[in-house]
Each structure stands twice: as structure tokens, then as C-alpha cells.
Short mmCIF file of C-alpha atoms in Angstrom, two decimals:
data_model
loop_
_atom_site.label_atom_id
_atom_site.label_comp_id
_atom_site.label_asym_id
_atom_site.label_seq_id
_atom_site.Cartn_x
_atom_site.Cartn_y
_atom_site.Cartn_z
CA MET A 1 0.04 0.13 -0.12
CA ASN A 2 1.75 3.76 -1.02
CA ARG A 3 1.04 5.86 1.49
CA SER A 4 1.90 9.88 1.42
CA LEU A 5 4.57 10.41 4.18
CA LYS A 6 3.49 13.40 6.58
CA ASN A 7 5.88 16.53 7.87
CA LYS A 8 6.32 16.53 11.29
CA GLY A 9 4.44 19.06 12.51
CA ASN A 10 2.35 18.61 15.16
CA ASP A 11 2.69 14.89 15.51
CA LEU A 12 0.89 13.37 18.20
CA LEU A 13 3.19 9.94 17.17
CA GLY A 14 6.15 9.84 19.29
CA LEU A 15 4.36 11.69 22.74
CA THR A 16 4.03 9.88 26.02
CA GLN A 17 1.21 10.54 27.84
CA PRO A 18 1.05 13.41 29.23
CA GLU A 19 2.97 15.56 26.68
CA MET A 20 -0.02 14.44 23.99
CA GLN A 21 -2.59 15.41 26.62
CA ALA A 22 -0.78 18.99 27.14
CA ALA A 23 -0.17 19.27 22.89
CA ILE A 24 -3.55 18.50 21.99
CA ASN A 25 -4.37 21.17 25.01
CA LYS A 26 -2.84 23.65 23.92
CA ILE A 27 -4.70 23.58 20.16
CA LEU A 28 -7.83 21.95 21.69
CA PRO A 29 -8.09 22.96 25.26
CA GLU A 30 -11.81 21.58 25.67
CA VAL A 31 -10.33 17.87 25.09
CA PRO A 32 -10.75 16.25 28.35
CA ALA A 33 -8.25 13.84 30.18
CA TYR A 34 -9.90 10.80 29.29
CA ARG A 35 -10.06 11.53 25.57
CA SER A 36 -6.30 12.11 25.86
CA LYS A 37 -5.35 8.63 26.91
CA GLN A 38 -7.73 7.50 24.45
CA ILE A 39 -6.15 8.83 21.54
CA TYR A 40 -2.65 7.43 23.22
CA THR A 41 -4.18 3.62 23.53
CA TRP A 42 -5.75 4.52 19.48
CA LEU A 43 -1.62 5.54 18.29
CA TYR A 44 0.60 2.89 20.06
CA THR A 45 -1.72 -0.40 20.87
CA ARG A 46 -4.24 -0.57 18.28
CA ARG A 47 -1.60 1.46 15.84
CA ALA A 48 -3.94 4.44 13.97
CA GLN A 49 -2.58 6.10 11.58
CA HIS A 50 -5.35 8.37 10.77
CA PHE A 51 -7.93 9.70 13.32
CA SER A 52 -10.79 8.63 11.37
CA GLU A 53 -10.07 5.27 12.57
CA MET A 54 -10.99 6.71 16.06
CA THR A 55 -14.40 5.25 16.22
CA GLN A 56 -14.16 5.80 19.61
CA LEU A 57 -14.23 9.41 19.63
CA PRO A 58 -16.64 12.04 18.82
CA ALA A 59 -17.06 12.36 14.69
CA THR A 60 -16.48 16.36 15.62
CA LEU A 61 -13.51 16.02 17.72
CA ARG A 62 -11.79 13.42 15.05
CA SER A 63 -12.34 15.77 12.28
CA GLU A 64 -10.94 18.90 14.85
CA LEU A 65 -7.41 16.36 15.23
CA GLU A 66 -7.43 15.89 11.69
CA ARG A 67 -7.40 19.37 11.11
CA HIS A 68 -4.87 20.60 13.99
CA PHE A 69 -2.16 17.40 14.16
CA THR A 70 -0.91 14.22 12.31
CA ILE A 71 0.26 11.18 12.89
CA GLY A 72 3.93 10.32 11.61
CA THR A 73 4.66 7.48 8.93
CA ILE A 74 7.82 6.39 7.69
CA MET A 75 7.57 4.24 3.84
CA LEU A 76 8.92 1.07 3.17
CA THR A 77 11.15 2.05 -0.20
CA GLN A 78 12.54 -1.89 -0.25
CA LYS A 79 12.84 -5.02 1.49
CA SER A 80 16.05 -7.52 1.52
CA VAL A 81 15.46 -10.90 2.32
CA SER A 82 18.50 -13.67 3.54
CA THR A 83 18.56 -17.10 2.72
CA ASP A 84 19.33 -17.46 6.40
CA GLY A 85 15.67 -16.05 7.23
CA THR A 86 16.88 -12.11 8.56
CA ILE A 87 15.00 -9.19 6.46
CA LYS A 88 16.53 -5.70 5.97
CA PHE A 89 13.95 -2.87 5.85
CA LEU A 90 14.95 0.36 4.02
CA PHE A 91 12.71 2.97 5.38
CA LYS A 92 12.10 6.34 3.47
CA LEU A 93 11.98 9.26 6.07
CA ALA A 94 9.70 12.58 5.95
CA ASP A 95 12.51 14.50 4.39
CA GLY A 96 13.63 12.04 1.99
CA PHE A 97 16.80 10.62 4.72
CA GLU A 98 16.40 6.36 4.48
CA ILE A 99 17.45 4.22 7.57
CA GLU A 100 17.61 0.29 7.98
CA SER A 101 16.53 -1.93 10.04
CA VAL A 102 16.72 -5.63 10.34
CA LEU A 103 14.44 -8.47 11.65
CA ILE A 104 16.68 -11.41 13.03
CA PRO A 105 14.58 -14.64 13.43
CA SER A 106 15.73 -16.95 16.27
CA GLU A 107 17.59 -20.39 15.51
CA MET A 108 15.68 -21.71 18.38
CA ARG A 109 12.34 -23.38 16.73
CA ASP A 110 9.18 -24.60 18.65
CA ALA A 111 7.56 -28.09 17.84
CA LYS A 112 6.06 -26.11 14.69
CA GLY A 113 9.15 -24.72 13.31
CA GLU A 114 8.61 -21.26 14.10
CA SER A 115 11.54 -19.35 15.49
CA ARG A 116 10.70 -18.30 18.87
CA ARG A 117 12.21 -15.30 19.41
CA LYS A 118 12.08 -12.60 16.28
CA THR A 119 14.51 -10.15 17.19
CA LEU A 120 14.50 -6.04 15.32
CA CYS A 121 17.49 -4.09 15.27
CA LEU A 122 16.16 -0.06 15.39
CA SER A 123 18.18 2.60 13.95
CA THR A 124 18.58 5.86 15.74
CA GLN A 125 20.48 7.96 13.55
CA VAL A 126 20.36 8.86 9.58
CA GLY A 127 24.11 7.75 9.82
CA CYS A 128 27.05 8.08 12.90
CA PRO A 129 29.77 10.67 13.36
CA LEU A 130 31.86 8.18 15.75
CA ASP A 131 33.98 6.49 12.55
CA CYS A 132 34.61 3.26 14.06
CA LYS A 133 36.89 1.38 11.66
CA PHE A 134 34.50 -1.61 11.27
CA CYS A 135 31.19 -0.25 11.35
CA ALA A 136 30.24 0.35 7.33
CA THR A 137 27.44 3.34 8.80
CA ALA A 138 29.97 5.36 9.49
CA SER A 139 30.86 6.39 5.68
CA MET A 140 27.42 7.61 5.72
CA LYS A 141 28.50 10.42 8.11
CA LEU A 142 25.99 11.66 10.64
CA LYS A 143 22.92 13.43 8.75
CA ARG A 144 20.57 13.81 12.25
CA ASN A 145 19.26 12.09 15.06
CA LEU A 146 15.94 10.54 14.18
CA THR A 147 12.64 11.37 16.23
CA VAL A 148 11.23 9.46 18.63
CA ALA A 149 8.32 8.93 16.27
CA GLU A 150 11.09 7.71 13.51
CA ILE A 151 12.23 5.59 16.08
CA ILE A 152 9.00 3.78 17.45
CA LEU A 153 7.70 3.72 14.19
CA GLN A 154 10.35 0.86 12.86
CA PHE A 155 9.17 -1.17 15.10
CA PHE A 156 5.31 -0.34 13.73
CA GLU A 157 5.71 -0.79 10.41
CA VAL A 158 8.15 -4.24 10.61
CA GLU A 159 5.21 -5.90 12.81
CA ARG A 160 2.61 -4.51 10.18
CA LEU A 161 4.62 -5.66 6.73
CA THR A 162 5.54 -8.88 8.24
CA GLY A 163 2.78 -9.94 10.51
CA GLU A 164 4.71 -11.18 12.88
CA LYS A 165 5.23 -10.72 16.55
CA ILE A 166 8.32 -8.94 17.37
CA THR A 167 9.68 -10.70 20.51
CA ASN A 168 12.36 -8.58 21.08
CA ILE A 169 14.46 -5.14 20.27
CA VAL A 170 18.14 -3.97 20.05
CA TYR A 171 19.64 -0.73 19.88
CA MET A 172 21.99 -1.95 17.45
CA GLY A 173 21.46 -0.16 14.27
CA MET A 174 22.25 2.93 12.19
CA GLY A 175 24.17 5.67 14.64
CA GLU A 176 25.01 6.08 18.19
CA PRO A 177 21.36 5.47 20.70
CA MET A 178 23.62 7.92 23.15
CA LEU A 179 23.99 10.60 21.19
CA ASN A 180 20.06 10.74 20.50
CA TYR A 181 19.59 10.59 24.06
CA ASP A 182 16.40 12.00 24.88
CA ASN A 183 14.49 10.72 21.73
CA VAL A 184 16.00 6.98 22.50
CA VAL A 185 14.77 7.70 26.34
CA CYS A 186 11.30 9.01 25.49
CA SER A 187 10.73 5.88 22.95
CA LEU A 188 11.89 3.56 25.37
CA LYS A 189 9.45 5.04 28.18
CA ILE A 190 6.37 4.57 25.31
CA LEU A 191 6.89 1.30 24.42
CA THR A 192 7.62 0.12 27.41
CA ASP A 193 4.65 1.70 28.90
CA PRO A 194 3.02 -1.45 31.13
CA GLU A 195 -0.51 0.28 29.91
CA LEU A 196 0.11 0.09 26.36
CA ASP A 197 1.82 -3.59 26.96
CA ILE A 198 3.64 -3.47 23.54
CA ILE A 199 6.81 -4.56 24.78
CA GLY A 200 8.59 -5.55 28.43
CA GLY A 201 12.08 -3.34 28.95
CA LYS A 202 13.82 -6.84 29.96
CA ARG A 203 13.62 -7.41 26.51
CA ILE A 204 15.02 -4.57 24.95
CA THR A 205 18.94 -3.94 24.67
CA VAL A 206 20.65 -0.65 24.36
CA SER A 207 23.99 -0.84 23.14
CA THR A 208 26.37 1.68 23.07
CA SER A 209 30.36 2.84 21.85
CA GLY A 210 30.67 4.63 25.53
CA LEU A 211 30.06 7.89 26.30
CA PRO A 212 30.26 7.54 30.83
CA ASP A 213 28.03 10.57 31.55
CA GLU A 214 25.35 9.13 29.54
CA ILE A 215 25.57 5.72 30.48
CA ARG A 216 25.22 7.48 34.34
CA LYS A 217 22.09 9.46 33.10
CA PHE A 218 20.49 6.34 31.54
CA ALA A 219 21.18 4.13 34.98
CA HIS A 220 18.92 6.25 36.84
CA GLU A 221 16.25 6.73 34.09
CA LYS A 222 14.46 3.51 35.76
CA LEU A 223 13.61 2.16 32.20
CA GLY A 224 14.52 -1.57 33.59
CA VAL A 225 15.94 -2.65 29.25
CA LYS A 226 19.16 -4.00 29.22
CA LEU A 227 22.81 -2.37 28.23
CA ALA A 228 25.75 -3.35 25.97
CA LEU A 229 28.89 -2.10 25.31
CA SER A 230 30.86 -2.08 22.20
CA LEU A 231 34.30 -3.14 23.58
CA HIS A 232 35.73 -4.48 21.00
CA ALA A 233 39.71 -4.62 22.47
CA THR A 234 41.10 -4.55 25.99
CA THR A 235 43.92 -1.92 25.27
CA ASP A 236 43.10 1.69 25.14
CA GLU A 237 46.32 2.02 22.54
CA LEU A 238 44.23 -0.77 20.20
CA ARG A 239 40.67 0.41 21.08
CA SER A 240 41.61 3.77 19.82
CA LYS A 241 42.64 2.68 16.83
CA LEU A 242 39.51 1.17 16.52
CA MET A 243 36.88 3.87 18.09
CA PRO A 244 38.29 6.95 17.58
CA ILE A 245 36.20 8.34 20.76
CA ASN A 246 37.97 6.03 23.19
CA ARG A 247 40.31 8.54 23.43
CA ALA A 248 38.26 11.09 24.88
CA HIS A 249 36.69 8.44 27.27
CA PRO A 250 39.44 5.98 27.87
CA ILE A 251 37.81 2.14 28.89
CA LYS A 252 38.77 2.83 32.38
CA GLU A 253 36.49 5.13 32.28
CA LEU A 254 33.64 3.28 30.63
CA LEU A 255 33.97 0.26 32.95
CA SER A 256 33.62 3.10 35.88
CA ALA A 257 30.29 4.65 34.34
CA MET A 258 28.93 0.38 33.73
CA ASP A 259 29.70 -0.56 37.30
CA GLU A 260 27.42 2.82 38.21
CA TYR A 261 24.95 1.27 35.85
CA TYR A 262 24.39 -2.16 37.63
CA LYS A 263 24.98 -0.57 41.51
CA GLU A 264 21.69 1.09 40.59
CA THR A 265 19.54 -0.71 37.67
CA GLY A 266 21.13 -4.45 39.21
CA ILE A 267 20.96 -5.19 35.65
CA PRO A 268 23.79 -7.60 33.91
CA VAL A 269 25.74 -5.86 31.46
CA THR A 270 26.31 -7.39 28.17
CA TYR A 271 30.40 -6.49 25.94
CA GLU A 272 30.17 -7.16 23.36
CA TYR A 273 33.11 -8.10 21.31
CA ILE A 274 34.51 -8.03 17.50
CA LEU A 275 36.76 -10.93 16.98
CA PHE A 276 39.76 -9.00 14.18
CA ASP A 277 42.90 -11.39 13.03
CA GLY A 278 45.73 -10.86 14.54
CA LEU A 279 44.24 -7.77 16.75
CA ASN A 280 42.33 -9.21 19.36
CA ASP A 281 42.35 -13.00 19.27
CA LYS A 282 45.29 -13.69 21.40
CA GLU A 283 45.52 -15.41 25.04
CA ALA A 284 46.32 -12.14 26.72
CA ASP A 285 42.98 -10.15 25.43
CA ALA A 286 40.77 -13.05 26.36
CA LYS A 287 41.74 -12.77 29.86
CA ARG A 288 42.18 -9.31 29.90
CA LEU A 289 38.43 -9.71 29.17
CA ALA A 290 37.90 -12.08 31.69
CA ARG A 291 38.80 -9.49 34.13
CA ILE A 292 36.40 -6.78 32.95
CA THR A 293 33.48 -9.38 32.95
CA ARG A 294 34.63 -9.81 37.17
CA ARG A 295 34.15 -6.48 37.98
CA LEU A 296 30.13 -7.14 37.90
CA PRO A 297 27.48 -9.84 36.56
CA SER A 298 27.69 -9.60 32.63
CA LYS A 299 28.31 -11.64 29.84
CA VAL A 300 30.26 -11.21 26.69
CA ASN A 301 28.81 -11.61 22.92
CA VAL A 302 31.98 -12.50 20.72
CA ILE A 303 30.92 -11.26 16.88
CA PRO A 304 32.86 -12.35 13.82
CA PHE A 305 33.83 -9.28 12.21
CA HIS A 306 31.72 -8.80 8.94
CA ARG A 307 33.19 -7.23 5.69
CA ILE A 308 31.72 -3.74 4.57
CA ASP A 309 34.44 -3.81 1.40
CA PHE A 310 31.14 -2.40 -0.29
CA THR A 311 32.06 1.16 1.14
CA ASN A 312 35.79 0.76 -0.02
CA PRO A 313 36.93 1.95 3.21
CA ILE A 314 40.50 3.50 3.68
CA GLY A 315 43.17 3.28 6.36
CA MET A 316 42.38 0.58 9.16
CA GLY A 317 39.35 0.00 8.21
CA ALA A 318 40.55 -1.30 4.94
CA GLU A 319 43.26 -3.90 6.72
CA LEU A 320 40.61 -5.65 9.04
CA HIS A 321 40.01 -8.94 8.91
CA PRO A 322 38.07 -11.67 10.47
CA ALA A 323 39.36 -14.07 12.96
CA SER A 324 40.25 -17.48 11.67
CA GLU A 325 37.48 -20.03 12.01
CA THR A 326 40.32 -22.39 14.36
CA ASN A 327 41.44 -18.42 16.23
CA PHE A 328 37.41 -17.89 16.90
CA ILE A 329 37.04 -21.55 18.24
CA ARG A 330 39.82 -20.67 20.80
CA PHE A 331 39.23 -17.39 22.03
CA ASN A 332 35.48 -18.47 22.73
CA SER A 333 37.27 -21.20 24.76
CA LEU A 334 39.95 -19.69 26.94
CA LEU A 335 37.04 -17.13 27.86
CA LYS A 336 34.79 -19.96 29.10
CA SER A 337 37.81 -21.31 30.66
CA GLU A 338 38.21 -18.31 32.52
CA GLY A 339 34.61 -18.50 33.55
CA VAL A 340 33.02 -15.80 31.33
CA GLN A 341 29.22 -16.12 30.01
CA VAL A 342 30.07 -16.36 26.53
CA MET A 343 27.85 -15.92 23.84
CA VAL A 344 28.61 -16.00 20.18
CA ARG A 345 26.37 -13.68 18.13
CA SER A 346 25.46 -15.34 14.73
CA SER A 347 26.53 -13.66 10.74
CA SER A 348 22.66 -13.85 10.31
CA GLY A 349 21.91 -11.69 7.27
CA GLU A 350 25.56 -11.54 5.99
CA ASP A 351 24.29 -12.44 2.72
CA ILE A 352 22.29 -8.92 2.27
CA GLU A 353 24.96 -6.61 3.95
CA ALA A 354 22.37 -6.52 7.59
CA ALA A 355 24.67 -8.48 9.81
CA CYS A 356 26.24 -6.78 12.36
CA GLY A 357 28.13 -3.54 11.46
CA GLN A 358 27.15 -3.77 7.80
CA LEU A 359 24.36 -1.19 7.54
CA ALA A 360 25.11 1.76 5.20
CA LEU A 361 21.98 1.61 2.43
CA SER A 362 24.79 -0.28 0.42
CA LYS A 363 21.25 -1.47 -1.45
CA LEU A 364 20.14 1.79 -2.04
CA PRO A 365 19.26 2.06 -6.15
CA HIS A 366 19.51 5.84 -5.89
CA PRO A 367 22.27 8.37 -3.72
CA ILE A 368 20.44 9.08 -0.26
CA ALA A 369 18.73 12.68 0.04
CA ILE A 370 20.73 15.57 1.39
CA ALA A 371 18.50 17.24 3.37
CA VAL A 372 18.50 21.42 2.74
#
């Protein structure tokens, strides 16, 4: 179904219930609070795309809402399906920019052969400014932050387009979530609102490259979601080469912030670790990583490196290679022998450039739009 994209002027989608009531009453002061709550439910639980669908409301109110407000949209422009069932969605935003979201089926199956878990990888920015050498999104640079509505709409649209119930969300797509802090937090408050019954906080993970002030602030939001740190190296020298943000926020500072997150929330954390051939796959690396994990309850997601040759990387990015299968297995065995809880991340979607680190609009049939 083709739908025209709506602009963000007076958009009610993306507002919390108190914000929605205030926005409506600013223009329509006579609307009582219970009506605002009904609108809130229509938008997020029933996923209304037009005010005319809100049949619980008086016709006159629906007409007034249509006149003064909008319900934001994003539009699917391309879908790529992997041989392993992973689906990559290319969405166009109202200003012409585009983002990617990825639906990843679990390898675990129920008695009917259906995937038990369906995880949606959400984007939070158009592009990213952090220039991590292993990440394709870095090639796009940063265009802008996504709005709250644009973050939530990825979830709504993927469920609508596939007819699938999404069981888990990871904020691990394009962009650094902590650099779009307010909008990410607001999206989490809406998605985990118990009155809406969309998804529980325990089924959401937010991944960060490492902004300690934001991590500490995030700890006090009481959102009940999981936090993952993209670590990828156990020495500042190597991590600064792989992730320039480490020059401003070295490992010691990050680990202190992660300690505070656990102390405040009681939620075990995750360390993400991509294995590169000859760089971070030695026994000494495994032992240092094990020491880091002993600071607090945690696990390590060990991730294969997925090539980003399609972005024509230069410098260090062009020199990175995946650890050999032998070294990959050996490294995981070393971690386990040190008592580390290890999860091996699959390469789901690699054949459609949808695997970890590969999101960069690589399949676009036309250039990326530039905002003016």
C-alpha cells in the first residue's frame, strides 16, 4: 500500500501520554484528559494511522484532530531477504533521508518449526559521527538524529509489514543511541509503558560505543532495559585505533560508568567483542577481557567481523580481517575456561549486508537524499 509521508508538524506520534495531553490541550483546551488517553491508546496499541479510525471518539473531535495534528509515517522503499530468514528494511523518512532496520529470526524453533524469538534491530540516527573503523554506517557520517516517532515507527511498520510479533528489540542499528539520548529514552518509555503492553523492558537492549556521562544518566532513568557496551578491545591503544571515541573516554572511565549502571539498576551488562585477525584474538586479550567481566555480573557477545568492502574503506578499516575459525573457537574456549558467560553472535543477514556493522544503505538504487 502506497502512503504519502507526513511531515512532523504537530505530530502526536512520539509523545508520551502527558506530552500528548498537553499538546492537544494547547490547541483544543476543551478536550478532557480521558479523551487524550484514548487517543494515546489508539496510536500505540491499536496503531491507528488516521484519526478517522478512532471511532471511540466523537466525529467532531476526530475532525478537529485531523485539522490540527498529524500522525507521522515512514515508508518502506526496499526489502531484502536473506537465505537465513533475516529481513532488511529500507525506510524513507518524511524529509527524504533513509534508514535501515533488520528483523532477525532466532535459530531456536518451537514444535511447529517457527522461530521462538524475532529480534528487531532499530536505528537511532541517520548515519553516525563516531567513525568506528569496522562499521559501515560510519561511511555515511551523521545526517541527523531520528525523532521519537521515527524510532517507534520502525517497530510498528515491521510488525505491520510482516504480520510477525516482534519479541525483542536491540538499539544496535544505524547511529549511537546515547548521542540521541532524549529521543531514545522517550521511545523506550513509550514502548515499555505497561498500559500499552507493547514490549517489556527485559526484552530490550541498548548498545553504546561508550559515553560515560550518558551511561550514568541512563542508569537513573529506571527503564528496566539491558545495556551493552561495544568494547572490542581490552587496551586503550587498540581501542582508540578501532574506535576514536576511546581517545575522549578511555576504557577505565567506561568500566566505571558500567559499574554504576549495574549498581543502580541491578541488571547484568553485556560486553560486545568483535574478533579481528591478529589484533584482539590472543590469549592475553581473552584474559584481560575475563578480568573486565569479573567486575560485575555480565556476559560477552563474541561477534564475527563482517566485511564492509562495499563502503570502500580506507586506512585501518581496509586492513581489518575476521579472525580465523580456529582462532574464533579457541578464543571462546579461553573465555569459558576463565568462567566467562559467552554468547556467540551469528552472522545473520551477511549475504544482504544486514549483519552486525554492515548497515550503510548499501542496496540503495539511488543516492542518499541530502537535507537542505
